[in-house]
Amino acid sequence: MTLTIRFSLLGILFVLLLLFAWACEDSNNNVITSNGPVTLTWFTPPQNLEATQLATFPVIAEISGVNAYDVDSVKAVITDASGGEVAQFQLYDDANAYERFDALEFCSAYSGDVVAHDGKFTRQINGQFAPQTGDYDFTLHAWWDNSTQEADPVTVTVAESVPPLLSDLFFPISLESGFDPIQINLKAIDPDTIFGDYVTDVFMKFYAPQGVQLDSFYLSSLGGDLYGTTLTPDINIGLVTDTYIFAFWAKDAFNNLSDSLGIQVPVENLAPLLDPPQFEPEVALPDTYMFVPITVPAWDDQTIADVDSVNMLSYKPDGTYANDGLPIPLNDNGEFGDLIAGDSLFTINAVLYDTSLTGPYIFTFWARDLAGNATEFIIDTLIVTDP
């Protein structure tokens, strides 16, 4: 009996140890583990920095081949052109969870890291470390398990850079419902003579009358100082007719942002249009039941994507409405009698039984777009006769 109990206790202990091992293994599912040679690289290297700018920008180092939990420290050392050390700072793999009190004016208090223990170490910095303008090398160092590794340096220029300038905006004075595609463009220049400073991005933001941002677009280089993009009528999808704001900015290689260049433009969105309904005008009652396909072509100036719904009412020969008088939706989704999704043909299969009423069925059709605009009603009649 004693021996049996001892084996039972040992068995329980073994099971507990096994469960503990499983739990530990599961808790480390997202941890970067050792799987080969250790490499240390810049995932997001430091960029050129404006000397007086206080905003910070993320730099990210990535270490692989070692368990992220085992990494003791990742540090960047900054040296000037003569090789003298100017500053150094820590990078963290902490999911931005902790405030860092290392008293570095050019570093963020929180790291800006996204996922803890994924092997990516982050810090946000600006150019305030530099005693003067010029080129500086950033060299990564990592320490783990009494080992260390160094990455090749990245050279960054710190300069007193001024923002880009925008001018000569070409934009239509209005965007009518269903307007023809039109190219918009403007000039963006960087007035600096600093080597490596140039316009990197030109973009547009699109705002509702209340100031809510609706969308944004990057403009492409058209050669020289000219940037542009093509506006198509689908930009009006879902918009009520009103005046909207289009604002433009440019950014340079030192992350300087230009002043905005904007324009207020009337935008028009008219209601959808319906073509005449398509169905057999007269049918006889079936022996049991039959489907009567009813199709209504619909279209919209802003493309079919702006059509929110197509509906109908059915007024029966006895003076009542089908579906308790509620709108009956037609479909353009490839289901419920519709053959092809997205072809602008909205369909429903009406069902007639041998017990259905004979006489005229008066159908009323209308459509509504995403902006709430409704078409005028179209009325048509189906005659049901005795067999």
XYZ file of N, CA and C in Angstrom, residues 39-237:
597
model
N 22.287 38.179 -35.463
C 22.455 39.342 -36.337
C 21.832 40.560 -35.669
N 22.491 41.687 -35.810
C 22.022 42.960 -35.265
C 22.009 43.969 -36.409
N 20.839 44.496 -36.730
C 20.707 45.420 -37.858
C 19.733 46.536 -37.493
N 19.754 47.579 -38.311
C 18.741 48.625 -38.203
C 17.494 48.174 -38.958
N 16.367 48.071 -38.258
C 15.082 47.790 -38.900
C 14.500 49.095 -39.460
N 14.544 50.150 -38.668
C 14.217 51.503 -39.121
C 15.392 52.390 -38.747
N 16.301 52.639 -39.684
C 17.502 53.402 -39.346
C 17.182 54.869 -39.091
N 18.056 55.570 -38.379
C 17.848 57.009 -38.184
C 17.930 57.751 -39.509
N 17.116 58.780 -39.623
C 17.078 59.598 -40.830
C 17.764 60.939 -40.569
N 17.975 61.697 -41.632
C 18.497 63.050 -41.460
C 17.597 63.840 -40.517
N 18.194 64.682 -39.695
C 17.454 65.378 -38.648
C 17.658 66.879 -38.764
N 16.583 67.614 -38.512
C 16.655 69.066 -38.499
C 17.157 69.505 -37.123
N 18.127 70.398 -37.090
C 18.840 70.710 -35.854
C 17.948 71.302 -34.775
N 16.941 72.073 -35.154
C 16.136 72.775 -34.155
C 14.785 72.114 -33.896
N 14.492 71.040 -34.595
C 13.175 70.410 -34.483
C 13.054 69.626 -33.183
N 11.941 69.822 -32.462
C 11.736 69.141 -31.186
C 10.954 67.839 -31.338
N 10.239 67.679 -32.431
C 9.506 66.427 -32.653
C 10.492 65.265 -32.755
N 10.077 64.097 -32.259
C 10.947 62.918 -32.295
C 10.462 61.928 -33.339
N 11.403 61.103 -33.819
C 11.116 60.130 -34.864
C 11.666 58.771 -34.447
N 10.956 57.676 -34.766
C 11.377 56.357 -34.289
C 12.604 55.826 -35.010
N 13.483 55.199 -34.242
C 14.567 54.381 -34.786
C 14.407 52.998 -34.161
N 14.592 51.959 -34.969
C 14.330 50.595 -34.500
C 15.496 49.697 -34.883
N 16.037 48.999 -33.896
C 17.063 47.985 -34.125
C 16.426 46.612 -34.026
N 16.913 45.666 -34.831
C 16.381 44.304 -34.796
C 17.516 43.329 -34.525
N 17.303 42.451 -33.544
C 18.280 41.413 -33.236
C 17.604 40.058 -33.408
N 18.258 39.159 -34.108
C 17.709 37.825 -34.342
C 18.773 36.788 -34.035
N 18.317 35.557 -33.807
C 19.246 34.480 -33.482
C 19.486 34.323 -32.003
N 18.805 35.105 -31.181
C 18.932 34.998 -29.732
C 17.559 35.265 -29.121
N 17.260 34.577 -28.028
C 16.005 34.788 -27.327
C 15.911 36.243 -26.881
N 14.821 36.908 -27.247
C 14.688 38.328 -26.924
C 14.729 38.585 -25.427
N 14.274 37.610 -24.616
C 14.336 37.762 -23.162
C 15.774 37.788 -22.658
N 16.683 37.180 -23.410
C 18.071 37.083 -22.962
C 18.897 38.308 -23.318
N 18.343 39.215 -24.108
C 19.092 40.413 -24.493
C 19.121 41.372 -23.307
N 20.316 41.686 -22.846
C 20.462 42.570 -21.688
C 20.322 44.035 -22.070
N 20.842 44.405 -23.235
C 20.851 45.817 -23.583
C 21.093 45.985 -25.078
N 20.418 46.976 -25.664
C 20.709 47.427 -27.023
C 20.907 48.938 -26.951
N 22.036 49.388 -27.463
C 22.413 50.790 -27.312
C 22.940 51.319 -28.641
N 22.686 52.597 -28.901
C 23.257 53.276 -30.061
C 24.249 54.319 -29.576
N 25.447 54.288 -30.144
C 26.489 55.262 -29.818
C 26.619 56.221 -30.996
N 26.576 57.524 -30.702
C 26.652 58.554 -31.736
C 28.043 59.179 -31.699
N 28.712 59.191 -32.844
C 30.040 59.799 -32.944
C 30.048 60.851 -34.042
N 30.941 61.840 -33.893
C 31.036 62.892 -34.902
C 32.023 62.498 -35.993
N 32.298 63.427 -36.900
C 33.141 63.118 -38.054
C 34.560 62.740 -37.657
N 35.016 63.205 -36.487
C 36.368 62.872 -36.030
C 36.420 61.562 -35.261
N 35.262 60.925 -35.046
C 35.210 59.677 -34.302
C 34.970 59.847 -32.825
N 34.846 61.082 -32.362
C 34.591 61.326 -30.950
C 33.145 61.064 -30.580
N 32.944 60.457 -29.404
C 31.583 60.148 -28.973
C 30.856 61.421 -28.565
N 29.647 61.565 -29.091
C 28.819 62.727 -28.793
C 27.731 62.375 -27.787
N 27.112 61.213 -27.963
C 26.026 60.780 -27.080
C 25.781 59.301 -27.309
N 25.002 58.714 -26.426
C 24.532 57.345 -26.605
C 23.168 57.225 -25.956
N 22.392 56.256 -26.433
C 21.060 56.074 -25.867
C 20.650 54.618 -25.981
N 19.756 54.204 -25.072
C 19.227 52.844 -25.039
C 17.999 52.730 -25.934
N 17.826 51.550 -26.513
C 16.602 51.198 -27.225
C 15.936 50.067 -26.460
N 14.593 50.022 -26.492
C 13.861 49.088 -25.635
C 12.854 48.260 -26.440
N 12.667 47.028 -25.961
C 11.697 46.090 -26.547
C 10.603 45.855 -25.516
N 9.889 46.929 -25.146
C 9.030 46.916 -23.959
C 7.572 47.257 -24.220
N 7.146 47.265 -25.482
C 5.758 47.595 -25.841
C 5.355 48.980 -25.339
N 6.326 49.882 -25.227
C 6.052 51.268 -24.824
C 5.444 51.355 -23.428
N 5.766 50.395 -22.570
C 5.079 50.280 -21.284
C 5.701 51.105 -20.170
N 6.948 51.518 -20.315
C 7.645 52.129 -19.181
C 8.210 53.495 -19.558
N 8.105 54.431 -18.616
C 8.743 55.730 -18.803
C 10.214 55.612 -18.438
N 11.062 56.143 -19.288
C 12.509 56.034 -19.093
C 13.055 57.372 -18.595
N 13.753 57.328 -17.468
C 14.266 58.545 -16.850
C 15.777 58.642 -17.041
N 16.231 58.576 -18.288
C 17.669 58.648 -18.530
C 18.125 60.059 -18.867
N 17.227 61.048 -18.716
C 17.596 62.467 -18.784
C 18.272 62.845 -20.095
N 17.815 62.263 -21.187
C 18.365 62.607 -22.494
C 17.363 63.506 -23.211
N 17.757 64.731 -23.463
C 16.828 65.695 -24.042
C 16.406 65.320 -25.457
N 17.225 64.553 -26.154
C 16.910 64.233 -27.547
C 16.142 62.926 -27.691
N 15.806 62.264 -26.575
C 15.094 60.975 -26.612
C 13.707 61.104 -26.003
N 12.804 60.289 -26.482
C 11.473 60.231 -25.905
C 11.509 59.548 -24.546
N 10.575 59.943 -23.674
C 10.494 59.307 -22.360
C 10.005 57.866 -22.485
N 9.067 57.626 -23.394
C 8.601 56.273 -23.676
C 9.215 55.824 -24.998
N 9.492 54.537 -25.086
C 10.282 54.040 -26.215
C 9.567 54.156 -27.556
N 8.244 53.965 -27.560
C 7.516 53.885 -28.821
C 7.476 52.480 -29.392
N 7.999 51.500 -28.647
C 7.989 50.109 -29.110
C 6.552 49.601 -29.199
N 6.300 48.677 -30.125
C 4.940 48.199 -30.360
C 4.680 46.866 -29.671
N 5.540 45.870 -29.881
C 5.333 44.523 -29.338
C 6.524 44.162 -28.461
N 6.254 43.771 -27.231
C 7.337 43.409 -26.322
C 7.966 42.082 -26.721
N 9.289 41.993 -26.563
C 10.045 40.750 -26.729
C 9.893 40.136 -28.124
N 9.793 40.990 -29.139
C 9.759 40.487 -30.516
C 11.091 40.701 -31.229
N 12.095 41.130 -30.481
C 13.413 41.331 -31.072
C 13.609 42.674 -31.736
N 12.618 43.554 -31.662
C 12.739 44.901 -32.224
C 12.816 45.908 -31.075
N 13.922 46.639 -31.021
C 14.194 47.580 -29.940
C 14.063 48.998 -30.491
N 13.286 49.833 -29.791
C 12.848 51.110 -30.350
C 13.178 52.273 -29.422
N 13.406 53.431 -30.030
C 13.474 54.702 -29.304
C 13.111 55.801 -30.286
N 12.607 56.882 -29.780
C 12.276 58.031 -30.613
C 13.226 59.173 -30.278
N 13.829 59.766 -31.322
C 14.875 60.759 -31.097
C 14.671 61.973 -32.002
N 15.379 63.059 -31.676
C 15.492 64.207 -32.575
C 16.954 64.623 -32.666
N 17.235 65.753 -33.271
C 18.613 66.163 -33.514
C 19.235 66.994 -32.416
N 18.606 67.050 -31.232
C 19.114 67.905 -30.163
C 20.411 67.389 -29.539
N 20.841 66.186 -29.885
C 22.109 65.662 -29.363
C 23.314 66.361 -29.983
N 23.139 66.976 -31.148
C 24.270 67.473 -31.930
C 24.723 68.842 -31.432
N 25.999 68.992 -31.070
C 26.494 70.309 -30.654
C 26.575 71.290 -31.812
N 26.618 70.772 -33.021
C 26.659 71.611 -34.211
C 26.146 70.794 -35.389
N 25.852 71.467 -36.481
C 25.396 70.745 -37.663
C 26.546 69.936 -38.253
N 26.197 68.900 -38.993
C 27.211 68.058 -39.609
C 26.756 66.618 -39.697
N 27.688 65.725 -40.051
C 27.395 64.298 -40.176
C 27.753 63.572 -38.889
N 26.903 62.611 -38.512
C 27.116 61.826 -37.297
C 26.846 60.361 -37.612
N 27.663 59.480 -37.023
C 27.489 58.038 -37.190
C 26.741 57.460 -35.999
N 25.763 56.602 -36.291
C 25.022 55.863 -35.269
C 25.467 54.405 -35.350
N 26.053 53.885 -34.267
C 26.530 52.503 -34.243
C 25.772 51.730 -33.176
N 25.189 50.609 -33.568
C 24.425 49.771 -32.645
C 25.335 48.804 -31.905
N 25.006 48.568 -30.620
C 25.677 47.558 -29.811
C 24.603 46.773 -29.064
N 24.809 45.464 -28.935
C 23.883 44.622 -28.172
C 24.678 43.703 -27.261
N 24.122 43.412 -26.066
C 24.748 42.529 -25.094
C 23.746 41.464 -24.664
N 24.210 40.203 -24.570
C 23.381 39.104 -24.083
C 24.295 37.958 -23.641
N 23.964 37.333 -22.550
C 24.671 36.130 -22.074
C 26.190 36.256 -22.208
N 26.734 37.358 -21.698
C 28.187 37.595 -21.746
C 28.724 37.699 -23.177
N 27.829 37.948 -24.139
C 28.246 38.146 -25.528
C 27.870 39.557 -25.963
N 28.514 40.015 -27.017
C 28.210 41.345 -27.535
C 28.331 41.346 -29.049
N 27.627 42.265 -29.680
C 27.712 42.402 -31.126
C 27.540 43.864 -31.507
N 28.189 44.240 -32.597
C 28.136 45.618 -33.082
C 27.686 45.607 -34.537
N 26.844 46.588 -34.904
C 26.372 46.703 -36.285
C 27.126 47.816 -36.994
N 27.148 47.736 -38.308
C 27.798 48.782 -39.087
C 27.121 50.124 -38.830
N 27.892 51.202 -38.779
C 27.300 52.515 -38.488
C 26.445 53.037 -39.637
N 25.494 53.876 -39.281
C 24.656 54.591 -40.239
C 24.939 56.076 -40.079
N 25.194 56.756 -41.180
C 25.526 58.181 -41.131
C 24.267 59.028 -41.302
N 24.125 59.998 -40.410
C 22.977 60.896 -40.404
C 23.483 62.332 -40.471
N 22.822 63.141 -41.260
C 23.156 64.562 -41.342
C 22.205 65.365 -40.465
N 22.772 66.198 -39.611
C 21.995 67.147 -38.816
C 22.240 68.532 -39.406
N 21.172 69.192 -39.813
C 21.321 70.479 -40.490
C 20.170 71.396 -40.121
N 20.379 72.677 -40.341
C 19.314 73.657 -40.164
C 18.573 73.767 -41.493
N 17.578 72.934 -41.618
C 16.832 72.816 -42.872
C 15.508 73.554 -42.751
N 15.067 74.140 -43.844
C 13.771 74.814 -43.853
C 12.771 73.945 -44.610
N 11.483 74.098 -44.317
C 10.472 73.245 -44.955
C 10.344 73.522 -46.448
N 9.750 72.571 -47.178
C 9.455 72.793 -48.599
C 8.432 73.913 -48.779
N 8.340 74.381 -50.009
C 7.377 75.419 -50.365
C 6.442 74.887 -51.446
N 5.145 75.181 -51.303
C 4.135 74.761 -52.274
C 3.605 75.979 -53.022
N 3.297 75.777 -54.306
C 2.751 76.879 -55.104
C 2.062 76.325 -56.343
N 1.418 77.224 -57.081
C 0.847 76.935 -58.408
C -0.083 75.722 -58.400
N -1.014 75.718 -57.450
C -1.981 74.618 -57.390
C -2.972 74.726 -58.542
N -3.114 73.628 -59.295
C -4.156 73.530 -60.313
C -5.203 72.550 -59.814
N -6.430 73.058 -59.596
C -7.513 72.247 -59.054
C -8.813 72.807 -59.623
N -9.767 71.947 -60.010
C -11.026 72.456 -60.572
C -11.785 73.296 -59.550
N -12.548 74.270 -60.041
C -13.286 75.144 -59.131
C -14.498 74.440 -58.537
N -14.888 73.302 -59.108
C -15.978 72.496 -58.550
C -15.830 71.070 -59.052
N -16.422 70.148 -58.315
C -16.451 68.741 -58.720
C -17.915 68.356 -58.890
N -18.377 68.432 -60.127
C -19.771 68.138 -60.408
C -20.030 66.640 -60.315
N -21.284 66.312 -60.132
C -21.661 64.907 -60.066
C -21.281 64.212 -61.365
N -20.471 63.153 -61.263
C -20.056 62.413 -62.441
C -19.041 63.135 -63.301
N -18.216 63.998 -62.688
C -17.241 64.759 -63.482
C -16.272 63.815 -64.198
N -15.731 64.287 -65.312
C -14.721 63.518 -66.033
C -13.423 63.493 -65.225
N -12.672 62.385 -65.273
C -11.388 62.338 -64.554
C -10.517 63.541 -64.917
N -9.870 64.102 -63.903
C -9.076 65.303 -64.122
C -7.794 65.217 -63.309
N -6.703 65.657 -63.923
C -5.429 65.661 -63.206
C -5.279 66.969 -62.441
N -4.944 66.852 -61.156
C -4.611 68.019 -60.349
C -3.104 68.022 -60.141
N -2.522 69.200 -59.971
C -1.081 69.250 -59.750
C -0.694 70.535 -59.041
N 0.515 70.552 -58.525
C 1.084 71.727 -57.888
C 2.593 71.604 -57.900
N 3.267 72.696 -57.568
C 4.716 72.686 -57.487
C 5.148 72.561 -56.032
N 6.174 71.749 -55.801
C 6.770 71.604 -54.469
C 8.279 71.689 -54.623
N 8.893 72.648 -53.939
C 10.345 72.799 -54.010
C 10.924 72.803 -52.610
N 12.183 72.388 -52.496
C 12.920 72.517 -51.245
C 13.956 73.618 -51.444
N 13.820 74.740 -50.733
C 14.706 75.879 -50.981
C 16.111 75.713 -50.421
N 16.368 74.634 -49.675
C 17.691 74.440 -49.083
C 18.730 74.097 -50.142
N 19.963 74.420 -49.825
C 21.097 73.990 -50.657
C 21.875 72.882 -49.964
N 21.291 72.307 -48.904
C 21.957 71.247 -48.151
C 21.998 69.981 -49.003
N 23.161 69.353 -49.062
C 23.269 68.104 -49.810
C 22.381 67.044 -49.154
N 21.589 66.363 -49.951
C 20.719 65.306 -49.431
C 19.377 65.795 -48.951
N 19.110 67.099 -49.064
C 17.799 67.612 -48.672
C 16.958 67.817 -49.927
N 15.793 67.210 -49.951
C 14.924 67.271 -51.118
C 13.506 66.932 -50.681
N 12.547 67.185 -51.538
C 11.149 66.848 -51.257
C 10.982 65.336 -51.345
N 10.479 64.729 -50.279
C 10.291 63.275 -50.266
C 8.841 62.874 -50.513
N 7.890 63.656 -50.008
C 6.478 63.305 -50.142
C 5.649 64.559 -50.360
N 4.647 64.434 -51.216
C 3.614 65.455 -51.366
C 2.280 64.731 -51.244
N 1.405 65.233 -50.378
C 0.146 64.517 -50.144
C -1.000 65.499 -49.947
N -2.191 64.971 -50.147
C -3.418 65.750 -50.029
C -4.318 65.106 -48.986
N -4.973 65.932 -48.177
C -6.002 65.463 -47.259
C -7.319 66.135 -47.634
N -8.380 65.368 -47.444
C -9.702 65.728 -47.940
C -10.625 65.809 -46.725
N -11.253 66.978 -46.499
C -12.015 67.223 -45.276
C -13.472 67.544 -45.582
N -14.358 67.065 -44.691
C -15.767 67.427 -44.748
C -15.935 68.883 -44.314
N -17.091 69.483 -44.581
C -17.301 70.882 -44.177
C -17.104 71.105 -42.678
N -17.347 70.084 -41.872
C -17.189 70.219 -40.428
C -15.743 70.037 -39.976
N -14.832 69.766 -40.917
C -13.424 69.622 -40.573
C -12.979 68.197 -40.331
N -13.849 67.221 -40.504
C -13.490 65.816 -40.304
C -12.736 65.307 -41.531
N -11.570 64.679 -41.304
C -10.811 64.154 -42.443
C -11.524 62.943 -43.030
N -11.696 62.947 -44.344
C -12.379 61.862 -45.035
C -11.413 60.897 -45.705
N -10.314 61.411 -46.233
C -9.387 60.553 -46.966
C -8.082 61.310 -47.160
N -7.070 60.601 -47.644
C -5.795 61.235 -47.976
C -5.183 60.509 -49.163
N -4.384 61.227 -49.944
C -3.774 60.682 -51.146
C -2.355 61.221 -51.274
N -1.453 60.374 -51.752
C -0.114 60.834 -52.109
C -0.108 61.248 -53.575
N 0.607 62.311 -53.872
C 0.769 62.763 -55.245
C 2.066 62.200 -55.804
N 2.070 61.912 -57.083
C 3.245 61.354 -57.752
C 4.058 62.472 -58.395
N 5.349 62.223 -58.516
C 6.206 63.180 -59.212
C 5.890 63.155 -60.702
N 5.682 64.329 -61.268
C 5.419 64.457 -62.704
C 6.638 64.986 -63.446
N 7.761 65.057 -62.734
C 8.982 65.573 -63.336
C 9.287 66.972 -62.840
N 10.550 67.235 -62.547
C 10.927 68.543 -62.038
C 10.307 68.795 -60.677
N 9.712 69.967 -60.510
C 9.085 70.339 -59.236
C 7.586 70.058 -59.224
N 7.066 69.382 -60.241
C 5.626 69.199 -60.389
C 5.190 67.849 -59.820
N 4.095 67.880 -59.036
C 3.518 66.673 -58.446
C 2.020 66.678 -58.727
N 1.448 65.488 -58.925
C 0.030 65.457 -59.234
C -0.591 64.094 -59.047
N -1.908 64.054 -59.218
C -2.673 62.811 -59.202
C -3.944 63.047 -60.005
N -4.657 61.980 -60.305
C -5.889 62.083 -61.086
C -7.087 61.864 -60.180
N -8.000 62.817 -60.182
C -9.250 62.669 -59.448
C -10.290 62.029 -60.356
N -11.016 61.058 -59.825
C -12.094 60.391 -60.549
C -13.393 60.575 -59.775
N -14.549 60.423 -60.438
C -15.817 60.758 -59.777
C -16.137 59.906 -58.559
N -15.451 58.775 -58.403
C -15.755 57.971 -57.220
C -15.309 58.650 -55.930
N -14.562 59.754 -56.021
C -14.215 60.490 -54.809
C -15.469 61.088 -54.166
N -16.542 61.264 -54.962
C -17.783 61.846 -54.453
C -18.705 60.820 -53.802
N -18.321 59.548 -53.803
C -19.203 58.505 -53.267
C -19.557 58.809 -51.812
